[in-house]
Short mmCIF file of C-alpha atoms and ligand atoms in Angstrom, two decimals:
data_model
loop_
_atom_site.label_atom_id
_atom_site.label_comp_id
_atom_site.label_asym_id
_atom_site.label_seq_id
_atom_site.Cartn_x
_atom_site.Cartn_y
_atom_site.Cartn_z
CA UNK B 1 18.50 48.75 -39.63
CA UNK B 2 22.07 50.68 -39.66
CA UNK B 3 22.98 52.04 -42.97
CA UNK B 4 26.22 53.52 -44.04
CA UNK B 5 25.98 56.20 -46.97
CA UNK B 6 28.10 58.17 -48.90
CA UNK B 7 28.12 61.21 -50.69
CA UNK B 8 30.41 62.87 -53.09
CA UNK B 9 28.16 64.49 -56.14
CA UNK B 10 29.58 67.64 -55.90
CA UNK B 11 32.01 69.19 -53.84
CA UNK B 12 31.09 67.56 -50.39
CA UNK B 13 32.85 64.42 -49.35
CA UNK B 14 30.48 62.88 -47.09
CA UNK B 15 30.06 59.49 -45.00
CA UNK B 16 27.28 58.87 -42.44
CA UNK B 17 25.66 56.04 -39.91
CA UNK B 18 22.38 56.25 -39.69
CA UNK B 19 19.76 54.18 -37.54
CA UNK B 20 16.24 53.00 -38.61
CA UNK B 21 16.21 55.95 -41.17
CA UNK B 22 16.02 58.87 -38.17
CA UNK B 23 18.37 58.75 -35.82
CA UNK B 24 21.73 60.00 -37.37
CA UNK B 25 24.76 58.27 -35.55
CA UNK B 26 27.51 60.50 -37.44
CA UNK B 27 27.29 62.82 -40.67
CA UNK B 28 31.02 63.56 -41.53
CA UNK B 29 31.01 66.43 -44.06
CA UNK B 30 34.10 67.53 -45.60
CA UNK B 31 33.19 70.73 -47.34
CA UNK B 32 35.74 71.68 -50.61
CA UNK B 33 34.37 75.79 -50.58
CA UNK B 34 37.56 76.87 -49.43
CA UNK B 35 39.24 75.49 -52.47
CA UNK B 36 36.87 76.43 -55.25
CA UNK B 37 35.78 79.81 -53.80
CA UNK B 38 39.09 80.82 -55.36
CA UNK B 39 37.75 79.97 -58.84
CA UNK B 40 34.44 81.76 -58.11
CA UNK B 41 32.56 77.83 -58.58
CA UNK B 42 33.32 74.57 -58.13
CA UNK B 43 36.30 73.00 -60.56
CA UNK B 44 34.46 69.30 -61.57
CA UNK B 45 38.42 68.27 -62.01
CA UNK B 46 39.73 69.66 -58.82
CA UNK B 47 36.65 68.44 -57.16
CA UNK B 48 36.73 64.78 -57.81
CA UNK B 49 40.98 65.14 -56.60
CA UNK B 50 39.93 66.53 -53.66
CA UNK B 51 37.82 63.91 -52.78
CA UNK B 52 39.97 61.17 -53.35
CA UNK B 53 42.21 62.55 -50.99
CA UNK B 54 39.68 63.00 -48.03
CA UNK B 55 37.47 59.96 -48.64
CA UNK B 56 38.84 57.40 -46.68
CA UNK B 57 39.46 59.66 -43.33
CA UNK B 58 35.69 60.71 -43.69
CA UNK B 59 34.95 57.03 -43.78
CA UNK B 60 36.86 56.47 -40.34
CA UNK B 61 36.07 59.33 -38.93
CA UNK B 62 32.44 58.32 -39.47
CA UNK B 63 32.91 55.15 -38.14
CA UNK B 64 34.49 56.02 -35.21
CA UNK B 65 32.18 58.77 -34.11
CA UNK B 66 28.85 56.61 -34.39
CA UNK B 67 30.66 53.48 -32.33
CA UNK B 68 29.26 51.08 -34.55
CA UNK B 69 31.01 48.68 -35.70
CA UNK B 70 31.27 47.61 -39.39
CA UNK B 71 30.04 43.98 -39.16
CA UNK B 72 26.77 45.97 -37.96
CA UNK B 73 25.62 47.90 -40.92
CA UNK B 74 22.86 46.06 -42.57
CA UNK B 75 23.01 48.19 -45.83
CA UNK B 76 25.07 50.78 -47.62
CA UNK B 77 23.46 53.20 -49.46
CA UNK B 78 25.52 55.72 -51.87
CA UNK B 79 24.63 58.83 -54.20
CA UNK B 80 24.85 57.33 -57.87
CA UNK B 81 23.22 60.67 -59.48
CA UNK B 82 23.08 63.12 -60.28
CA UNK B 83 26.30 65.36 -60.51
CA UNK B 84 29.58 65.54 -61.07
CA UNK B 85 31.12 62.13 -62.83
CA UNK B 86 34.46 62.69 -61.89
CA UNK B 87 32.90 63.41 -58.09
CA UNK B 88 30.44 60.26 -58.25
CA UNK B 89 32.75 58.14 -59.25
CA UNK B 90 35.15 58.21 -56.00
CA UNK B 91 31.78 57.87 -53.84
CA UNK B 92 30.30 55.26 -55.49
CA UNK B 93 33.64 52.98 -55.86
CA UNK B 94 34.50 53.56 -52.07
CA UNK B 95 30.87 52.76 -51.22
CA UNK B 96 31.46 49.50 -53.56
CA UNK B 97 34.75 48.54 -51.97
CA UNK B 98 33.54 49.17 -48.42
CA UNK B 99 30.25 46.55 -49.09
CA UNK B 100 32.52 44.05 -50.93
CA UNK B 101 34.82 44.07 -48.12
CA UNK B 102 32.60 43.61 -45.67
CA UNK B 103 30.08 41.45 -47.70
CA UNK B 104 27.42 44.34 -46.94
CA UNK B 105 24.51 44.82 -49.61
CA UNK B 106 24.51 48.12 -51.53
CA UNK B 107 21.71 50.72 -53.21
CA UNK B 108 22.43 53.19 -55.29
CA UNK B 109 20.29 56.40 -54.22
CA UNK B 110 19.15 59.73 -56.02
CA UNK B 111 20.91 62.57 -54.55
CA UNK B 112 17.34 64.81 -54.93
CA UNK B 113 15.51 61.87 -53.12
CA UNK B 114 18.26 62.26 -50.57
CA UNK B 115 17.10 66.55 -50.08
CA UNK B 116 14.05 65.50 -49.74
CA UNK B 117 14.41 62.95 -47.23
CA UNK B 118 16.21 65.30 -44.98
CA UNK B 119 13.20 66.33 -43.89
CA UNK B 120 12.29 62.84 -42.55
CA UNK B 121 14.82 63.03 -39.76
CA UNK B 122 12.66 66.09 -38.00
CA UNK B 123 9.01 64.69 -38.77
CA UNK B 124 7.51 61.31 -40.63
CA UNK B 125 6.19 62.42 -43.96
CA UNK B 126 2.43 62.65 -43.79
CA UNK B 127 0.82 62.15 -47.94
CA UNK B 128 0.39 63.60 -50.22
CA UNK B 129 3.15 66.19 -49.74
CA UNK B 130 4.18 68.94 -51.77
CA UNK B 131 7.89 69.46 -52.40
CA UNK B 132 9.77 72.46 -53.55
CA UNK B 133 13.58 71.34 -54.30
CA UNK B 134 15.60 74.04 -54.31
CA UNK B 135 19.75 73.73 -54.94
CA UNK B 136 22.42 74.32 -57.21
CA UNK B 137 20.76 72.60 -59.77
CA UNK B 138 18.10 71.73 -59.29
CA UNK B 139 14.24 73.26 -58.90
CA UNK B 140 11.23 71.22 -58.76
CA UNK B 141 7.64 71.08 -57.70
CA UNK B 142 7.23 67.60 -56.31
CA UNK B 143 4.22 65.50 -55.39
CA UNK B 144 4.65 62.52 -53.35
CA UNK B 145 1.45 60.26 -52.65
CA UNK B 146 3.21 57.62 -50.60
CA UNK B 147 7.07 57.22 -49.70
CA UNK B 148 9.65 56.69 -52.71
CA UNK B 149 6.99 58.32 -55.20
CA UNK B 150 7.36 61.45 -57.11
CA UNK B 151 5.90 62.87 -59.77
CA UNK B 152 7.27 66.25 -60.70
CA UNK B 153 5.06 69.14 -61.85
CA UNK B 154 6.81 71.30 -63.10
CA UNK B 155 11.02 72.22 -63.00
CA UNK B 156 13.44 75.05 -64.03
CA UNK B 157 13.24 75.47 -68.04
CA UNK B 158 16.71 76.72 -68.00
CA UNK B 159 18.92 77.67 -64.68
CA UNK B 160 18.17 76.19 -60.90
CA UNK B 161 17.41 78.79 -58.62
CA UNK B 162 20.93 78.40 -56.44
CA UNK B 163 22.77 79.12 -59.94
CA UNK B 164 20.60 82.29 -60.28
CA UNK B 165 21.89 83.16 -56.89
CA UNK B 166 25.35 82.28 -57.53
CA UNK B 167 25.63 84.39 -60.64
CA UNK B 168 24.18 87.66 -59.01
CA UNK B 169 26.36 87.38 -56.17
CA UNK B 170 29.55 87.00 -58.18
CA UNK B 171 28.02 90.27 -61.02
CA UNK B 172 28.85 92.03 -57.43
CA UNK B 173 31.99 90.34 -56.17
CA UNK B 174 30.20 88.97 -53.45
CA UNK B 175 32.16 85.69 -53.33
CA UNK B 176 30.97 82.03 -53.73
CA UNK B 177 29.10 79.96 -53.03
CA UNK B 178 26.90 83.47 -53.13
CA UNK B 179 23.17 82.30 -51.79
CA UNK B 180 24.08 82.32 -48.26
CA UNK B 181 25.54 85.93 -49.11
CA UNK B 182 22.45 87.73 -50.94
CA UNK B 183 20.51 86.20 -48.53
CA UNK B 184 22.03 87.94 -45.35
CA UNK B 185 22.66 91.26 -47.42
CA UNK B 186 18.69 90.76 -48.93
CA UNK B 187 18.06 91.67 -44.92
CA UNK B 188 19.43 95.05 -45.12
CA UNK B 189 18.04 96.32 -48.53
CA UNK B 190 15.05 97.38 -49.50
CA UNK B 191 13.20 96.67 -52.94
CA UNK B 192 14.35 99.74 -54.75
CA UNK B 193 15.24 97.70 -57.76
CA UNK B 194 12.38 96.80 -60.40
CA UNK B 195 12.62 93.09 -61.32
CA UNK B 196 11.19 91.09 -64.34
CA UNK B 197 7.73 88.92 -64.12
CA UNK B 198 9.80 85.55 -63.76
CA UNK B 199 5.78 84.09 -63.33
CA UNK B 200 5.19 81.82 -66.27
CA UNK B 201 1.20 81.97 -65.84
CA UNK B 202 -0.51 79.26 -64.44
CA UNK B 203 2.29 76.30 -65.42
CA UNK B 204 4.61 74.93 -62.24
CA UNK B 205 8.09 75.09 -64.51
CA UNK B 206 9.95 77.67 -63.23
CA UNK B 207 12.80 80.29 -65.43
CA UNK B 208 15.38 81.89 -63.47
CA UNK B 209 17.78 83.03 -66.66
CA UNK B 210 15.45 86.04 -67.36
CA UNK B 211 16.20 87.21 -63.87
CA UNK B 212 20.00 86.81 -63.73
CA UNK B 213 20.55 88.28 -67.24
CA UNK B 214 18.10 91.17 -65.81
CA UNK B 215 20.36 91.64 -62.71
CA UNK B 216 23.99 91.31 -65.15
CA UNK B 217 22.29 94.48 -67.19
CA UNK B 218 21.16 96.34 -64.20
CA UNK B 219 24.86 96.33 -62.75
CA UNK B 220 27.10 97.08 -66.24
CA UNK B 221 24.67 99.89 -66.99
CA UNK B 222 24.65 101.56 -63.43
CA UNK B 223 28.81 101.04 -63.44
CA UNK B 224 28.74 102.33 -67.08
CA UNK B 225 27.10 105.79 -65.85
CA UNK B 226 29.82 105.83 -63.10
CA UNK B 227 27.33 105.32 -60.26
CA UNK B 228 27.05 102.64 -57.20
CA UNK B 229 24.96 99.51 -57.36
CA UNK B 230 23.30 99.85 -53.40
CA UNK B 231 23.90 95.60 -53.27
CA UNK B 232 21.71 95.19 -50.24
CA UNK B 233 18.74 96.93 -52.23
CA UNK B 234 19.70 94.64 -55.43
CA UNK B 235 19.79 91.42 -53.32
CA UNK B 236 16.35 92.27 -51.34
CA UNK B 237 15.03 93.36 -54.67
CA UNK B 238 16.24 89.95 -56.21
CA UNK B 239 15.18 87.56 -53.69
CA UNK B 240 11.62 88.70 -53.10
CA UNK B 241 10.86 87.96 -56.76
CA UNK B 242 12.66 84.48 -57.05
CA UNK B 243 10.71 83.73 -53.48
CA UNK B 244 7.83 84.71 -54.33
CA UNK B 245 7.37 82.96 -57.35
CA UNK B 246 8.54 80.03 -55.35
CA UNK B 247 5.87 80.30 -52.55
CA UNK B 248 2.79 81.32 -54.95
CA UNK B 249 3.77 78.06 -57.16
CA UNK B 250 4.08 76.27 -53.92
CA UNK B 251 0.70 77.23 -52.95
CA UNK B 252 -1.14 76.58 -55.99
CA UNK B 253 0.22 72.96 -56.08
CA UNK B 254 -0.77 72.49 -52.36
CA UNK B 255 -4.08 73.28 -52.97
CA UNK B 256 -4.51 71.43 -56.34
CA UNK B 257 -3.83 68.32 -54.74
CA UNK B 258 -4.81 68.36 -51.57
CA UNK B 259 -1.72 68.05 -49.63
CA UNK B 260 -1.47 67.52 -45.96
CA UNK B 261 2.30 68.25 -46.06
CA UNK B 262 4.69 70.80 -47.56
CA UNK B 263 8.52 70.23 -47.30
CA UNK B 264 11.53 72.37 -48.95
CA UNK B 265 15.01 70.61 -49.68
CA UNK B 266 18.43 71.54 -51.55
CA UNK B 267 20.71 74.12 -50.54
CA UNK B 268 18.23 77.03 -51.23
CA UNK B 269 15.85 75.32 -48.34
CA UNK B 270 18.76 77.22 -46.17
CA UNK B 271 17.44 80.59 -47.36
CA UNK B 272 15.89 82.79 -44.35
CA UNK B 273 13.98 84.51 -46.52
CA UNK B 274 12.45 82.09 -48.32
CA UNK B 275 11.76 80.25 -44.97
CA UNK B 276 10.08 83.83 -43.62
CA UNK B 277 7.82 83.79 -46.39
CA UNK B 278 6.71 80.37 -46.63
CA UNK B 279 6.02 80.55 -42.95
CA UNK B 280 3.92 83.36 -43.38
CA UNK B 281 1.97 82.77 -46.43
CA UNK B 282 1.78 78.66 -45.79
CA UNK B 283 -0.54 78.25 -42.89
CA UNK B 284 -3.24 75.47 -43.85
CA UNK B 285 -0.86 72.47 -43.82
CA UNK B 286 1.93 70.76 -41.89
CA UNK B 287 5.13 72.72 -43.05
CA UNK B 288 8.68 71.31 -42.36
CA UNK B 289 12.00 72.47 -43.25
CA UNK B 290 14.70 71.07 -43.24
CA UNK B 291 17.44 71.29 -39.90
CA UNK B 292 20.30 73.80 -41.56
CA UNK B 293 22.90 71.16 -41.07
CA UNK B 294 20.64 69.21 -43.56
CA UNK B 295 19.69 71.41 -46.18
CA UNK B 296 23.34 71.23 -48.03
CA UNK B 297 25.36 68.34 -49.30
CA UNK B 298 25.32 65.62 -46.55
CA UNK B 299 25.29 61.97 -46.52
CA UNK B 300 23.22 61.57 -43.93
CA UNK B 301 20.28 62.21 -46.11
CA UNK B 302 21.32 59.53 -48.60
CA UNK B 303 21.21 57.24 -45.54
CA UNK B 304 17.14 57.76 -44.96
CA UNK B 305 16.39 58.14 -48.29
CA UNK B 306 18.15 54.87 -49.11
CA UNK B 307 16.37 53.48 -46.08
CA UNK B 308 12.54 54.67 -47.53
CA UNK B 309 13.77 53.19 -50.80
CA UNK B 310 15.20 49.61 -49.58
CA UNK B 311 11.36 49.44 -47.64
CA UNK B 312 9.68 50.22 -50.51
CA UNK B 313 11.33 47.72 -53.08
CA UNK B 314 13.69 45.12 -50.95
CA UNK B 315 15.88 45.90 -54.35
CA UNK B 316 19.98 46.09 -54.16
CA UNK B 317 22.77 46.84 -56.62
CA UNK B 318 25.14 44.56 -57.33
CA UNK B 319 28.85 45.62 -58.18
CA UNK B 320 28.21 47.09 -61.53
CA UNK B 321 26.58 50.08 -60.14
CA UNK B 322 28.03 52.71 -61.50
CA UNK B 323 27.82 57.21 -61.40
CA UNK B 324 25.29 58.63 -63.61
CA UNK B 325 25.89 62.58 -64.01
CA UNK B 326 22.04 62.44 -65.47
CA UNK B 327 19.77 60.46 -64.03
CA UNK B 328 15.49 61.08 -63.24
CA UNK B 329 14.17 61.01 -60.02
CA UNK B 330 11.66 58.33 -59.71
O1 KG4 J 1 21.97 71.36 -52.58
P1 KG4 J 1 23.29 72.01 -52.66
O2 KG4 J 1 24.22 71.93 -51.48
O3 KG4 J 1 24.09 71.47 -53.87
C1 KG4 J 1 23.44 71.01 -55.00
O4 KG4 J 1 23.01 69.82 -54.96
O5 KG4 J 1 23.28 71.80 -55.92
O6 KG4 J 1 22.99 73.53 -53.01
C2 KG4 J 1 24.00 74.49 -53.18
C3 KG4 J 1 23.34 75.79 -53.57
C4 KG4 J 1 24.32 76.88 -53.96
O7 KG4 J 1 23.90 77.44 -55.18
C5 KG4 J 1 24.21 77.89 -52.82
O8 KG4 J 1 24.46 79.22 -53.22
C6 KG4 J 1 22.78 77.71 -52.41
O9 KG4 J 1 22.57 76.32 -52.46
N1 KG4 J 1 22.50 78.22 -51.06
C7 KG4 J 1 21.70 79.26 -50.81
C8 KG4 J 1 21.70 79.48 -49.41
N2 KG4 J 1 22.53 78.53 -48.84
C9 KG4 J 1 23.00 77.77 -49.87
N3 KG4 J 1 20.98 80.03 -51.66
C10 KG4 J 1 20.24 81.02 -51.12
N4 KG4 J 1 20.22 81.30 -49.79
C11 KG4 J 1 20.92 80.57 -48.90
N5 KG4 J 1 20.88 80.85 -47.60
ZN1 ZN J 2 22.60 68.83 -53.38
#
């Protein structure tokens, strides 16, 4: 089965080909950073211009590098929500065009069910599986018992964890999109700086605004006494906290129900020292991250998640599918 999928939620303008929901033919990303790293964030307006402009090259350029012809794709498969509207839109009406055109079936698809089917194209799933989604906005504890079933535990109460990242890096000028950043600098610091109990007892929600505001006082009142915030310190200091909270939740979850499997997705899953710990402190079940290239924005992921969806339902949209900047994962 060859499925072409789109992606366009936030600031990525994505197209992919991808076979029997594994083996990715192409994965065209055309990243936006450059653009809205001068606003310190991503510009929804800007965004969805931008990928109006580069949509229809990603789509040939997709095309052309999987050498599949279009009368060959058995299914497209497009991000619907959530995200951006303005973004969404320009995926899902090129995705809607494209099937029409070519008289190709269509399924809308969950953009979180698409992070966590990245880690399909590595290894097949193996249930029940704990997931911990971790990206701009999103962070969730996961259970799946079978494919194309989640039930969430527990989620963010207020900010997702790569927005808590975001905002520290940018109290320090480090630039955007700032995860990537603390994380490398997180490598040269120690853990000088004392950090809130982000905990939240025995429950699996999660609450990352306690932290950030903590780190936003920490700075003003060092640069109000005149004196230097040591940023590798306050990024080591700030990711072992948000980790570990991350990893212990993760491991309470894994053992409460049994899982054979624990996977990490979003754009967070990219973070080495996250990765370090979970390999370290998760050693009784199957653990698989996600391939870097995977772990941000990508359509390719849409692709194999609407692949496991399509097997599990035989459902398809019809031409009124439309973006949905809200929308539950289920
Ligand atoms: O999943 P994603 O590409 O977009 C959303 O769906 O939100 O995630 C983007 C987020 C950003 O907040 C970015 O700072 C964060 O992922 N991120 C990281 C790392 N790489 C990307 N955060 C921490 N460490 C990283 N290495
Ligand atoms: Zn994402």
């Amino acid at each position: 089965m060859i499925i072409l999928s789109v992606e366009s939620s936030c600031d990525e303008t994505s197209v992919s080909i991808v076979k029997n929901g594994k083996e990715v033919l192409s994965n065209i990303v055309l990243s936006q950073i450059d653009i809205h790293s001068a606003y310190g964030g991503v510009v929804p307006e800007i965004a969805s211009r931008e990928h109006i402009k580069g949509i229809t090259m990603v789509f040939e350029q997709a095309l052309k590098e999987s050498g599949i012809d279009r009368k060959d794709i058995d299914l497209v498969a497009v991000t619907n929500g959530p995200g951006l509207i303005g973004s969404l839109l320009i995926g899902v009406n090129a995705a809607k065009a494209f099937a029409f055109s070519n008289d190709i079936e269509i399924v809308g698809v969950h953009h979180i069910a698409g992070h966590i089917y990245a880690n399909a194209i590595k290894e097949d799933l193996v249930f029940p599986l704990i997931c911990l989604v971790v990206s701009g906005g999103h962070t969730e504890l996961i259970l799946m018992k079978e494919h194309y079933d989640f039930v969430k535990l527990g989620e963010t109460m207020d900010d997702a964890v790569g927005e808590a990242y975001d905002k520290v890096a940018r109290t320090v000028g480090l630039g955007y999109p700032g995860g990537p950043i603390v994380d490398e600098l997180a490598f040269e610091g120690k853990l000088n700086y004392k950090m809130p109990n982000i905990s939240l007892g025995d429950s699996y929600n999660f609450s990352f605004s306690g932290i950030k505001s903590h780190v936003i006082n920490l700075v003003h009142n060092i640069q109000q006494r005149n004196e230097e915030v040591n940023i590798p310190d306050l990024c080591a200091s700030f990711q072992e906290t948000v980790s570990e909270v991350l990893v212990s939740k993760s491991i309470r979850a894994i053992k409460e129900y049994n899982a054979k499997m624990f996977i990490i997705a979003g754009g967070v899953a990219a973070n080495k020292g996250l990765r370090n710990k979970i390999s370290k402190r998760i050693t009784n079940v199957k653990v698989v991250v996600p391939l870097f290239e995977y772990c941000t924005d990508n359509a390719a992921m849409i692709a194999i998640a609407g692949y496991y969806q399509y097997l599990k339902n035989h459902k398809t949209d019809d031409m009124s599918l439309n973006g949905t900047s809200r929308m539950v994962l289920k």
